[in-house]
Short mmCIF file of C-alpha atoms and ligand atoms in Angstrom, two decimals:
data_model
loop_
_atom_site.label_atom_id
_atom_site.label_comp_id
_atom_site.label_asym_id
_atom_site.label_seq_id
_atom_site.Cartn_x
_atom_site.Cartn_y
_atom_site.Cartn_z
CA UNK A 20 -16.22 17.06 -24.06
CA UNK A 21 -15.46 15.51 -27.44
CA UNK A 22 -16.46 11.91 -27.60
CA UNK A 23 -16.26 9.03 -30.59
CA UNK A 24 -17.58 5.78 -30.83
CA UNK A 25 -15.25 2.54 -31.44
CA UNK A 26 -15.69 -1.13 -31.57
CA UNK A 27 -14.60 -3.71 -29.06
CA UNK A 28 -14.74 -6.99 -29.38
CA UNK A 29 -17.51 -6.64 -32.14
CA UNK A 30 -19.36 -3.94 -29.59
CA UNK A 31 -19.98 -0.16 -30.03
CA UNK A 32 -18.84 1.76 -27.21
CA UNK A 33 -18.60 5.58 -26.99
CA UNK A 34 -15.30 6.96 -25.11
CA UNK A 35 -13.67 10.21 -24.26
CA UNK A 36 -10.92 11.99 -26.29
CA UNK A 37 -7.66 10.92 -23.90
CA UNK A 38 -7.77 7.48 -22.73
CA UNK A 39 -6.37 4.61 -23.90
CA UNK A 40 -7.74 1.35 -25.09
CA UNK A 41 -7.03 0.04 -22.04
CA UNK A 42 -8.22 2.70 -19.58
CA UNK A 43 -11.27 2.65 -22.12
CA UNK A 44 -11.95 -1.06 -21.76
CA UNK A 45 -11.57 -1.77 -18.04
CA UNK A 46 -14.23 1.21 -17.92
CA UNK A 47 -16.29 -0.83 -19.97
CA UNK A 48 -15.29 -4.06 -17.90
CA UNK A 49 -13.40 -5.89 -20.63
CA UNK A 50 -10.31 -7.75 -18.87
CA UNK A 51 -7.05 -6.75 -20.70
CA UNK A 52 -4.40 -8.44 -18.72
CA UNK A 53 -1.13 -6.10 -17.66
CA UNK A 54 1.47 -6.17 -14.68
CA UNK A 55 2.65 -2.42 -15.42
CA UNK A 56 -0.17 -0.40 -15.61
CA UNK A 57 -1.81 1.11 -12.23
CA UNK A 58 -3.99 3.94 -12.04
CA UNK A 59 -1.11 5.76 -10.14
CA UNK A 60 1.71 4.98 -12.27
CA UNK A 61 -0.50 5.08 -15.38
CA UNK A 62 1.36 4.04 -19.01
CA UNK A 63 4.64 2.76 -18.16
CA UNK A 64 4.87 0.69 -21.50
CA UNK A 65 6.87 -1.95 -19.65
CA UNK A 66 5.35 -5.38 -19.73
CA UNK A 67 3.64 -5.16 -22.77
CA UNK A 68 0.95 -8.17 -21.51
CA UNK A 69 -1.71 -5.91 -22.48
CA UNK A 70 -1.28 -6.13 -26.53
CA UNK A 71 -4.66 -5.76 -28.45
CA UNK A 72 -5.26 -6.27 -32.16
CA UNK A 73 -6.36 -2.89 -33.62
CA UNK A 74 -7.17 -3.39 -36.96
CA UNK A 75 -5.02 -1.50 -39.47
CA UNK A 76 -2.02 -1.80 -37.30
CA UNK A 77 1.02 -3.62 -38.57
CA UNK A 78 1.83 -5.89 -35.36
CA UNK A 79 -0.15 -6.45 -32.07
CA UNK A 80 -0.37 -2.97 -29.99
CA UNK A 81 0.03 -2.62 -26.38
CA UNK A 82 -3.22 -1.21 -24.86
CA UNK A 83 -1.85 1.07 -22.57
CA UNK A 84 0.11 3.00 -24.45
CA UNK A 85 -2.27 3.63 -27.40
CA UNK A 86 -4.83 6.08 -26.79
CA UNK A 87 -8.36 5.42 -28.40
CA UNK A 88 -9.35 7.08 -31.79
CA UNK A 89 -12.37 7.82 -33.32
CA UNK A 90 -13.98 4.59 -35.22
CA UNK A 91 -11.53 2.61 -34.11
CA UNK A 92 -11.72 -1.32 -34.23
CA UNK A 93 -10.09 -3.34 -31.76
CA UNK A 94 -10.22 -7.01 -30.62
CA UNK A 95 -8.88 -8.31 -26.93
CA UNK A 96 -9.79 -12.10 -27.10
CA UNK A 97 -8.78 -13.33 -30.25
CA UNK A 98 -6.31 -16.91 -30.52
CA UNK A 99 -3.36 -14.24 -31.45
CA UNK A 100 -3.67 -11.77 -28.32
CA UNK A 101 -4.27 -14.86 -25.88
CA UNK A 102 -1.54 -16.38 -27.32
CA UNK A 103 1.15 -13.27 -27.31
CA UNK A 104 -0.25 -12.58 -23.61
CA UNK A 105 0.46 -15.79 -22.89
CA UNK A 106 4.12 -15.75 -24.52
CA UNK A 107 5.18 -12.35 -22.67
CA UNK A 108 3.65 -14.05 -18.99
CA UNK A 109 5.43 -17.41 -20.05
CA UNK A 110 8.87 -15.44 -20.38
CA UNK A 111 8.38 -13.32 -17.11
CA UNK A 112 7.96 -16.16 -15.09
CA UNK A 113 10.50 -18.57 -16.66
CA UNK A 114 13.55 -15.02 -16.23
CA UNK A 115 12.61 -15.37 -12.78
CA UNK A 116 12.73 -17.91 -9.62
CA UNK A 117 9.05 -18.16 -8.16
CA UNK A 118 8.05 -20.36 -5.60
CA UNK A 119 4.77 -19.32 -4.58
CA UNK A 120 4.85 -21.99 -1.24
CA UNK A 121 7.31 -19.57 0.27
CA UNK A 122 6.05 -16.51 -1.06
CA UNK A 123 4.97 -13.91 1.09
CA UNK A 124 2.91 -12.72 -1.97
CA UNK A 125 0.77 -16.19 -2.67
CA UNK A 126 -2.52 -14.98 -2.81
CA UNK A 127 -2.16 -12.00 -3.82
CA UNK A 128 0.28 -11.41 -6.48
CA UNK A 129 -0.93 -10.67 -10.34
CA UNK A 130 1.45 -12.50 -12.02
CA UNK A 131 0.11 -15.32 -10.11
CA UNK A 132 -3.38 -14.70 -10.71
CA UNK A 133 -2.48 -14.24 -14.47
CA UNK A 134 -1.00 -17.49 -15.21
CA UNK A 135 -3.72 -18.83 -13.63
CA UNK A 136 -6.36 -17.14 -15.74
CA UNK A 137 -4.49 -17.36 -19.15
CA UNK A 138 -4.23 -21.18 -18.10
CA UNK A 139 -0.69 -21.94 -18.55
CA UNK A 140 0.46 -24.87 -17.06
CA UNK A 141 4.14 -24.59 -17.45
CA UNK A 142 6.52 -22.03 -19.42
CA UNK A 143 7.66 -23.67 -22.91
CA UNK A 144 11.08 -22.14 -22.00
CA UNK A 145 13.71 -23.34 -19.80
CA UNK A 146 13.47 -21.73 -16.32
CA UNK A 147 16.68 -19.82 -15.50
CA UNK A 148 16.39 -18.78 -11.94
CA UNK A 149 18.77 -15.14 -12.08
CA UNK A 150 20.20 -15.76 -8.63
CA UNK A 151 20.48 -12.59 -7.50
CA UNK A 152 21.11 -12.06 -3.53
CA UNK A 153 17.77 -10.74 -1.07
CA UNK A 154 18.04 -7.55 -0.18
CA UNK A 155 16.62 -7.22 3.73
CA UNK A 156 19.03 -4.35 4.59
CA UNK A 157 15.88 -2.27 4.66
CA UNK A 158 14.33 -2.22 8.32
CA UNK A 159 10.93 -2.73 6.99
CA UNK A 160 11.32 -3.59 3.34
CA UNK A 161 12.18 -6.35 2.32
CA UNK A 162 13.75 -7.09 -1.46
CA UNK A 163 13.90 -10.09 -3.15
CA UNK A 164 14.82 -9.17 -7.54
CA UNK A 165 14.71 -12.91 -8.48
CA UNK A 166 11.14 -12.32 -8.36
CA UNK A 167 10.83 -8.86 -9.90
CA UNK A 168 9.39 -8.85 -13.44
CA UNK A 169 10.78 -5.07 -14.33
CA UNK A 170 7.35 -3.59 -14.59
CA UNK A 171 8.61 -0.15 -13.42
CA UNK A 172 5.68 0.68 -11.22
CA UNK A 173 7.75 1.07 -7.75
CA UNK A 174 10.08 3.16 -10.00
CA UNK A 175 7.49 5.47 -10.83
CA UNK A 176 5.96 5.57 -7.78
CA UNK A 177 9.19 6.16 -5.78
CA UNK A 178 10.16 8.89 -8.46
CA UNK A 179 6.71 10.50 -9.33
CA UNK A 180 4.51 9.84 -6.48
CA UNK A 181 6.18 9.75 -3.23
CA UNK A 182 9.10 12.03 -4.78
CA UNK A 183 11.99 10.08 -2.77
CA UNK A 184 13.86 9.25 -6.32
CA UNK A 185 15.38 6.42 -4.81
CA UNK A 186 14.44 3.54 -7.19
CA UNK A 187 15.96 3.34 -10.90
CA UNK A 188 16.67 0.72 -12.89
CA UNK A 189 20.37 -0.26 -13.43
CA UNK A 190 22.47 -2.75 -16.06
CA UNK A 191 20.89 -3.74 -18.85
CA UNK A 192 19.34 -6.42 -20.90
CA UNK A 193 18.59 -9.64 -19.32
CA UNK A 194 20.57 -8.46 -16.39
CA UNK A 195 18.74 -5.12 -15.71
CA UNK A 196 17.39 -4.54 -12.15
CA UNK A 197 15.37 -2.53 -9.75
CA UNK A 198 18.30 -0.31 -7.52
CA UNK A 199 18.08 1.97 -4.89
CA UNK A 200 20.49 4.86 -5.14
CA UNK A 201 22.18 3.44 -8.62
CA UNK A 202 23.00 -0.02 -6.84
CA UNK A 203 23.55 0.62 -2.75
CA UNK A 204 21.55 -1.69 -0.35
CA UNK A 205 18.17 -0.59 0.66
CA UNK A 206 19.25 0.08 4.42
CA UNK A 207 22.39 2.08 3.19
CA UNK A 208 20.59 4.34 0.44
CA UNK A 209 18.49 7.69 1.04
CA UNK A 210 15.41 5.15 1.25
CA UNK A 211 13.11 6.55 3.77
CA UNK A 212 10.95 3.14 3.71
CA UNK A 213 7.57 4.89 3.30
CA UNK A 214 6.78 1.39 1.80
CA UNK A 215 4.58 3.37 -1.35
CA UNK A 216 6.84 0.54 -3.72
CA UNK A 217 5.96 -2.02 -1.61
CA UNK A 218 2.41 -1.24 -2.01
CA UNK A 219 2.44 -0.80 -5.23
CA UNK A 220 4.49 -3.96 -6.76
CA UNK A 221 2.31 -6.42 -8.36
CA UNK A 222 4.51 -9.55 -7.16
CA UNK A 223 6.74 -10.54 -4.14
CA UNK A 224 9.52 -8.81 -5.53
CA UNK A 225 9.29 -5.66 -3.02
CA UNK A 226 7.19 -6.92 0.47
CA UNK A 227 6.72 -5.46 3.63
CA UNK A 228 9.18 -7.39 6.03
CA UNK A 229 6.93 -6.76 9.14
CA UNK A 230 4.09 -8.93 7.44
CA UNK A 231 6.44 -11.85 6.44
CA UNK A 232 4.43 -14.53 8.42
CA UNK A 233 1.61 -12.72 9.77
CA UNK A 234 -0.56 -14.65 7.62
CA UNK A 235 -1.74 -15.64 4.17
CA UNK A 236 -4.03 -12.79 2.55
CA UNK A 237 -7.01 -15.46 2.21
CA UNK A 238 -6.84 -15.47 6.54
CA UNK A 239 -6.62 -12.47 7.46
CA UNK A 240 -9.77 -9.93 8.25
CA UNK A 241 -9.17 -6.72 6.44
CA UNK A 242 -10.92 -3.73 8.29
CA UNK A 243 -10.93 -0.37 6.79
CA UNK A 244 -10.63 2.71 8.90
CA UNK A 245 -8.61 5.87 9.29
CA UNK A 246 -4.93 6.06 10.31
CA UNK A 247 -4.78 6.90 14.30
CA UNK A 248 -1.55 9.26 14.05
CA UNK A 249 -2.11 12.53 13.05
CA UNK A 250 -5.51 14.63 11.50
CA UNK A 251 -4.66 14.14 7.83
CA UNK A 252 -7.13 11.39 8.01
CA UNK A 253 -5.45 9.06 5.89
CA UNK A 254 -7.76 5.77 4.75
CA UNK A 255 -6.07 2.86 5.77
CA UNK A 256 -6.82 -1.17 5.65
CA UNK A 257 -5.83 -2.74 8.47
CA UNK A 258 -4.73 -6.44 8.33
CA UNK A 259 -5.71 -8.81 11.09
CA UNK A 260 -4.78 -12.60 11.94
CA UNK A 261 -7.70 -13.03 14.15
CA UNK A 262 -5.82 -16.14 15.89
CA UNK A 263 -3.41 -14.10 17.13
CA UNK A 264 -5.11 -11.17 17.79
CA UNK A 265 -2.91 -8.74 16.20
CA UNK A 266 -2.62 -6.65 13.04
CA UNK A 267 -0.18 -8.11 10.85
CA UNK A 268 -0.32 -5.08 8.18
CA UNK A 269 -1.25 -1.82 7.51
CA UNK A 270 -1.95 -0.80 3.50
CA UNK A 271 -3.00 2.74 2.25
CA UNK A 272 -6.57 2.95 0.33
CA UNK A 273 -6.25 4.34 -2.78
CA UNK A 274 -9.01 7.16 -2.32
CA UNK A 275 -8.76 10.57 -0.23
CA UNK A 276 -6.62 12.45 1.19
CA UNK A 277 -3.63 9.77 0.61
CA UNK A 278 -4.43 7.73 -2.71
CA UNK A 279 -2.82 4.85 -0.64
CA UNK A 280 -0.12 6.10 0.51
CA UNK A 281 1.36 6.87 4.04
CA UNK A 282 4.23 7.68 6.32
CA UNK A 283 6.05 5.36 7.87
CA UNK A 284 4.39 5.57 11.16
CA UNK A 285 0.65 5.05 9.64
CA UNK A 286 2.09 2.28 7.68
CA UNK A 287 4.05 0.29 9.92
CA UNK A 288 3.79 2.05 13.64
CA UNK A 289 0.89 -0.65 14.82
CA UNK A 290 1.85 -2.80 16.71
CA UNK A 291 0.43 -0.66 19.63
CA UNK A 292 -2.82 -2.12 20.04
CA UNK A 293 -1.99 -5.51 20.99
CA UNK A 294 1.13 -4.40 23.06
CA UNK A 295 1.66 -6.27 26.55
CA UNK A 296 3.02 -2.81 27.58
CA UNK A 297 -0.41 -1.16 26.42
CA UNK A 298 -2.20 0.81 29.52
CA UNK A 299 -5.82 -0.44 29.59
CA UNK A 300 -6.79 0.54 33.27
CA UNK A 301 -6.29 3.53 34.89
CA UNK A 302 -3.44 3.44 37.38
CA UNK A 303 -2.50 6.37 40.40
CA UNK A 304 0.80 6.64 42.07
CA UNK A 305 0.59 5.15 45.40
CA UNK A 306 3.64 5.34 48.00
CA UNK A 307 6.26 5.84 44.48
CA UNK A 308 4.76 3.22 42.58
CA UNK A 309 1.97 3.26 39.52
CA UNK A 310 -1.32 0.83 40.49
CA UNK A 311 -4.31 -0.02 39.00
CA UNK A 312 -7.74 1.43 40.12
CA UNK A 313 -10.85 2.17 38.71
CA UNK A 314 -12.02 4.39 36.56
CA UNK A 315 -14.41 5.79 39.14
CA UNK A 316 -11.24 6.49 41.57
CA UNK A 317 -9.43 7.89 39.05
CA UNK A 318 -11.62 10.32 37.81
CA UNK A 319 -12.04 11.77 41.53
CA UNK A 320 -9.01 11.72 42.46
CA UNK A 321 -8.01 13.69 39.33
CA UNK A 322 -11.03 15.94 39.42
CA UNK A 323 -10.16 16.92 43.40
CA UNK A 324 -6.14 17.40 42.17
CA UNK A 325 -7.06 19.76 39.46
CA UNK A 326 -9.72 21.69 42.01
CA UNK A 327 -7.30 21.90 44.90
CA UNK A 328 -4.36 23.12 42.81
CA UNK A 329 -6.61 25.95 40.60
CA UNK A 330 -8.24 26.76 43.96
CA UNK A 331 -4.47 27.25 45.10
CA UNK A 332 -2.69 28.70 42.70
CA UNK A 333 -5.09 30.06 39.98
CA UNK A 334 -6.23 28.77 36.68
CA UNK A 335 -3.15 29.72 34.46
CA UNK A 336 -0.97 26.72 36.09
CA UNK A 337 -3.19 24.26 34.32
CA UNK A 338 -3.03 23.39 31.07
CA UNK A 339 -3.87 20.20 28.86
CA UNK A 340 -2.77 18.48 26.04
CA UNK A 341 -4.43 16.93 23.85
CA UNK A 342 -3.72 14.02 21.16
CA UNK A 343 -3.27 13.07 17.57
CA UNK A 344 -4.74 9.72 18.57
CA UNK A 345 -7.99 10.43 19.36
CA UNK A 346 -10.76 11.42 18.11
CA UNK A 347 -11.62 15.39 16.94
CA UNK A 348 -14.95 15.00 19.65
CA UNK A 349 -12.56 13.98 22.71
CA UNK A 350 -10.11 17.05 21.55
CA UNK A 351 -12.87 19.54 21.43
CA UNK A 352 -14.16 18.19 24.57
CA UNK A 353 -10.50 18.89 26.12
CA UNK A 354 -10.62 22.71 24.72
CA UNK A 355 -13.83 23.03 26.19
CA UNK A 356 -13.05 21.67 29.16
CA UNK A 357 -9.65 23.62 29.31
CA UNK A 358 -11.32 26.99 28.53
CA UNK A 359 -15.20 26.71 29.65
CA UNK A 360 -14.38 24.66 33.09
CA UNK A 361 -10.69 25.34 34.51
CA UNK A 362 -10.85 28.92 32.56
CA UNK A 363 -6.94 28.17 31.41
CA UNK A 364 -5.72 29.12 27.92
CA UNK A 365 -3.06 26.42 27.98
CA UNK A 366 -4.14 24.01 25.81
CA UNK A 367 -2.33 22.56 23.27
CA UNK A 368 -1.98 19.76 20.44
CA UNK A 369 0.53 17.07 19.68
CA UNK A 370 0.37 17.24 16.55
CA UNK A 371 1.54 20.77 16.34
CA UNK A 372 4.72 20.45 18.28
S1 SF4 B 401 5.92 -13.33 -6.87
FE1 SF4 B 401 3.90 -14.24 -7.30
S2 SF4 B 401 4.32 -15.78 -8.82
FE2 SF4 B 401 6.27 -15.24 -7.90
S3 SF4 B 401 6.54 -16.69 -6.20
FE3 SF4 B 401 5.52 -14.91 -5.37
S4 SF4 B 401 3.34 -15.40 -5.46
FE4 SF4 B 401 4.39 -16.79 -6.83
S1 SF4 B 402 10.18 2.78 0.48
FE1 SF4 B 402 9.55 4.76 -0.42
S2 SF4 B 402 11.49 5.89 -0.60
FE2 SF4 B 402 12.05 3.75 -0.30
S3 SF4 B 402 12.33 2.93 -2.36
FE3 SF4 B 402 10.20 2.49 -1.74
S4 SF4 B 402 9.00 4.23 -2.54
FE4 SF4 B 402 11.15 4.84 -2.57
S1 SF4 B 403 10.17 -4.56 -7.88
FE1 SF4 B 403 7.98 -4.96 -8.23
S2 SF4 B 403 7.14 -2.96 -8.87
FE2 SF4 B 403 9.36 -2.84 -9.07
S3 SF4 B 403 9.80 -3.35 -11.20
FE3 SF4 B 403 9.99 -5.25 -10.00
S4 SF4 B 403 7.98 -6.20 -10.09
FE4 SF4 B 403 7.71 -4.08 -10.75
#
């Protein structure tokens, strides 16, 4: 692997051939700011927060677009990047109309947690909301572009790693946007509201319309565990408001098998658990109708149905199913019990229909 040495910030560090002074510093744990970059959508060029001084170059360079070279010396912190960063987040948030009291992102939005940390108080321009209508065609997006700052991220994301090519940008200028399908409403374009851009937008601009409400991020308990639905296995962060007793939102983790993403039923198919229609007792048919009993008189009553019947008919008129929504133990358990016990081949798997 060919390696070099450059200086940061006045410090030696040795880096790989490839990366770029930005990729190469957050290794190292220096904060360059940026609203763009993501490790998924990697070097969009867009927001250009992330400008460096490198000496030798002509004007201020943006980090993530400039790979690292051997002996190269670069500064992050001096009175001319802070001040540039602070320029580009100044314009960004005086092109758009944020109000972070209503904001469904308040808490956890970058461009928030930016102009906090570059301390700017106000922008030195004139605020010129853009007034463009909210998109909530979507059934579980939700779109608002007045505050999109044009990063590009859902673009790529929606183009590059979900594949739906849905999301472009459109017009141009001061009036270019984020569009689905050229310029159609969400809910009327070939959108298939995996909610990957959602995910992935550093702002409210793009939200997930089932959260709205649920909960600022600061309250909720965030409990990581694997999606119930199928045996992909993807990682998933559930979102809980506690006080309510219900999960308010589901996000993908970005590590194996899904790198944060996930289908529309992992990411927004949970409102199951605290359903008043969820079954949590047993229940038998009694005289046409469906009554609870316990567990015990379930089991023996089932047990002494599937005995009588087999006894009756033979062990080829039973068969079981078994479920995406439970664990691999309880579906082996089923086979075994299928196939060892009842001695039926039937058994089968929902997630194979
Ligand atoms: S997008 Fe961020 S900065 Fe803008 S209103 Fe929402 S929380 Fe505030
Ligand atoms: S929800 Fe998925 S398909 Fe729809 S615009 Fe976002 S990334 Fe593209
Ligand atoms: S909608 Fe969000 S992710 Fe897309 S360009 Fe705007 S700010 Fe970036």
């Amino acid at each position: 692997m060919d390696t070099m040495t450059i200086t940061m910030n006045g410090k030696e560090y040795v880096a790989r051939q490839g990366p770029t002074i930005l990729e190469v510093a957050r290794a190292n744990g220096i904060f360059i700011p940026s609203l763009c970059h993501h490790q998924k959508t990697q070097n969009i060029g867009a927001c250009r927060v992330c400008v460096v001084e490198v000496e030798g170059a002509r004007s201020l360079v943006a980090s993530c677009c400039m790979p690292v070279s051997p002996g190269m010396v670069i500064k992050t912190n001096t009175q001319r990047v802070v001040e540039a960063q602070r320029m580009v987040v100044e314009l960004l948030w005086a092109s758009g109309d944020h109000n972070c009291l209503t904001c469904d992102q308040n808490g956890n939005c970058e461009l928030q947690d930016l102009i906090y940390r570059l301390k700017i108080d106000q922008p030195r321009f004139e605020i010129e909301p853009p007034g463009y209508d909210l998109d909530k065609t979507g059934v579980m997006i939700s779109r608002d572009p007045n505050k999109c700052v044009l990063c590009g991220r859902c673009i790529v994301a929606c183009n590059h790693v979900v594949v739906n090519e849905v999301l472009s940008f459109v017009h141009r200028g001061s009036h270019m946007q984020v569009a689905c399908d050229y310029d159609l409403p969400m809910g009327t374009s070939t959108c298939v509201q995996c909610g990957e851009c959602a995910q992935i937008c550093p702002v409210g601009a793009i939200t997930d319309k089932k959260a709205h409400g649920g909960g600022r991020p600061w309250e909720l308990e965030k409990i990581n565990t694997t999606c119930p639905y199928c045996g992909v296995g993807c990682q998933v962060t559930v979102h809980v408001n506690r006080e309510e007793n219900r999960i308010v939102q589901v996000t993908g983790r970005e590590i194996p098998p899904n790198d944060g993403m996930l289908c529309v039923k992992g990411r927004y198919g949970y409102e199951f658990p605290s359903s008043p229609n969820r079954l949590t007792q047993p229940m038998i048919k009694k005289n046409g109708k469906h009554v609870p009993v316990s567990w015990d008189e379930a089991l023996d009553y089932t047990a002494a149905r599937i005995r009588e019947i087999v006894d009756r008919d033979g062990p080829d008129v039973f068969s079981a199913f078994g479920s995406g929504r439970v664990p691999n133990e309880t579906n082996y358990a089923i086979m075994k019990f299928t196939r060892a016990v009842v001695k039926s081949n039937n058994v089968d798997h929902c997630a194979r229909t």
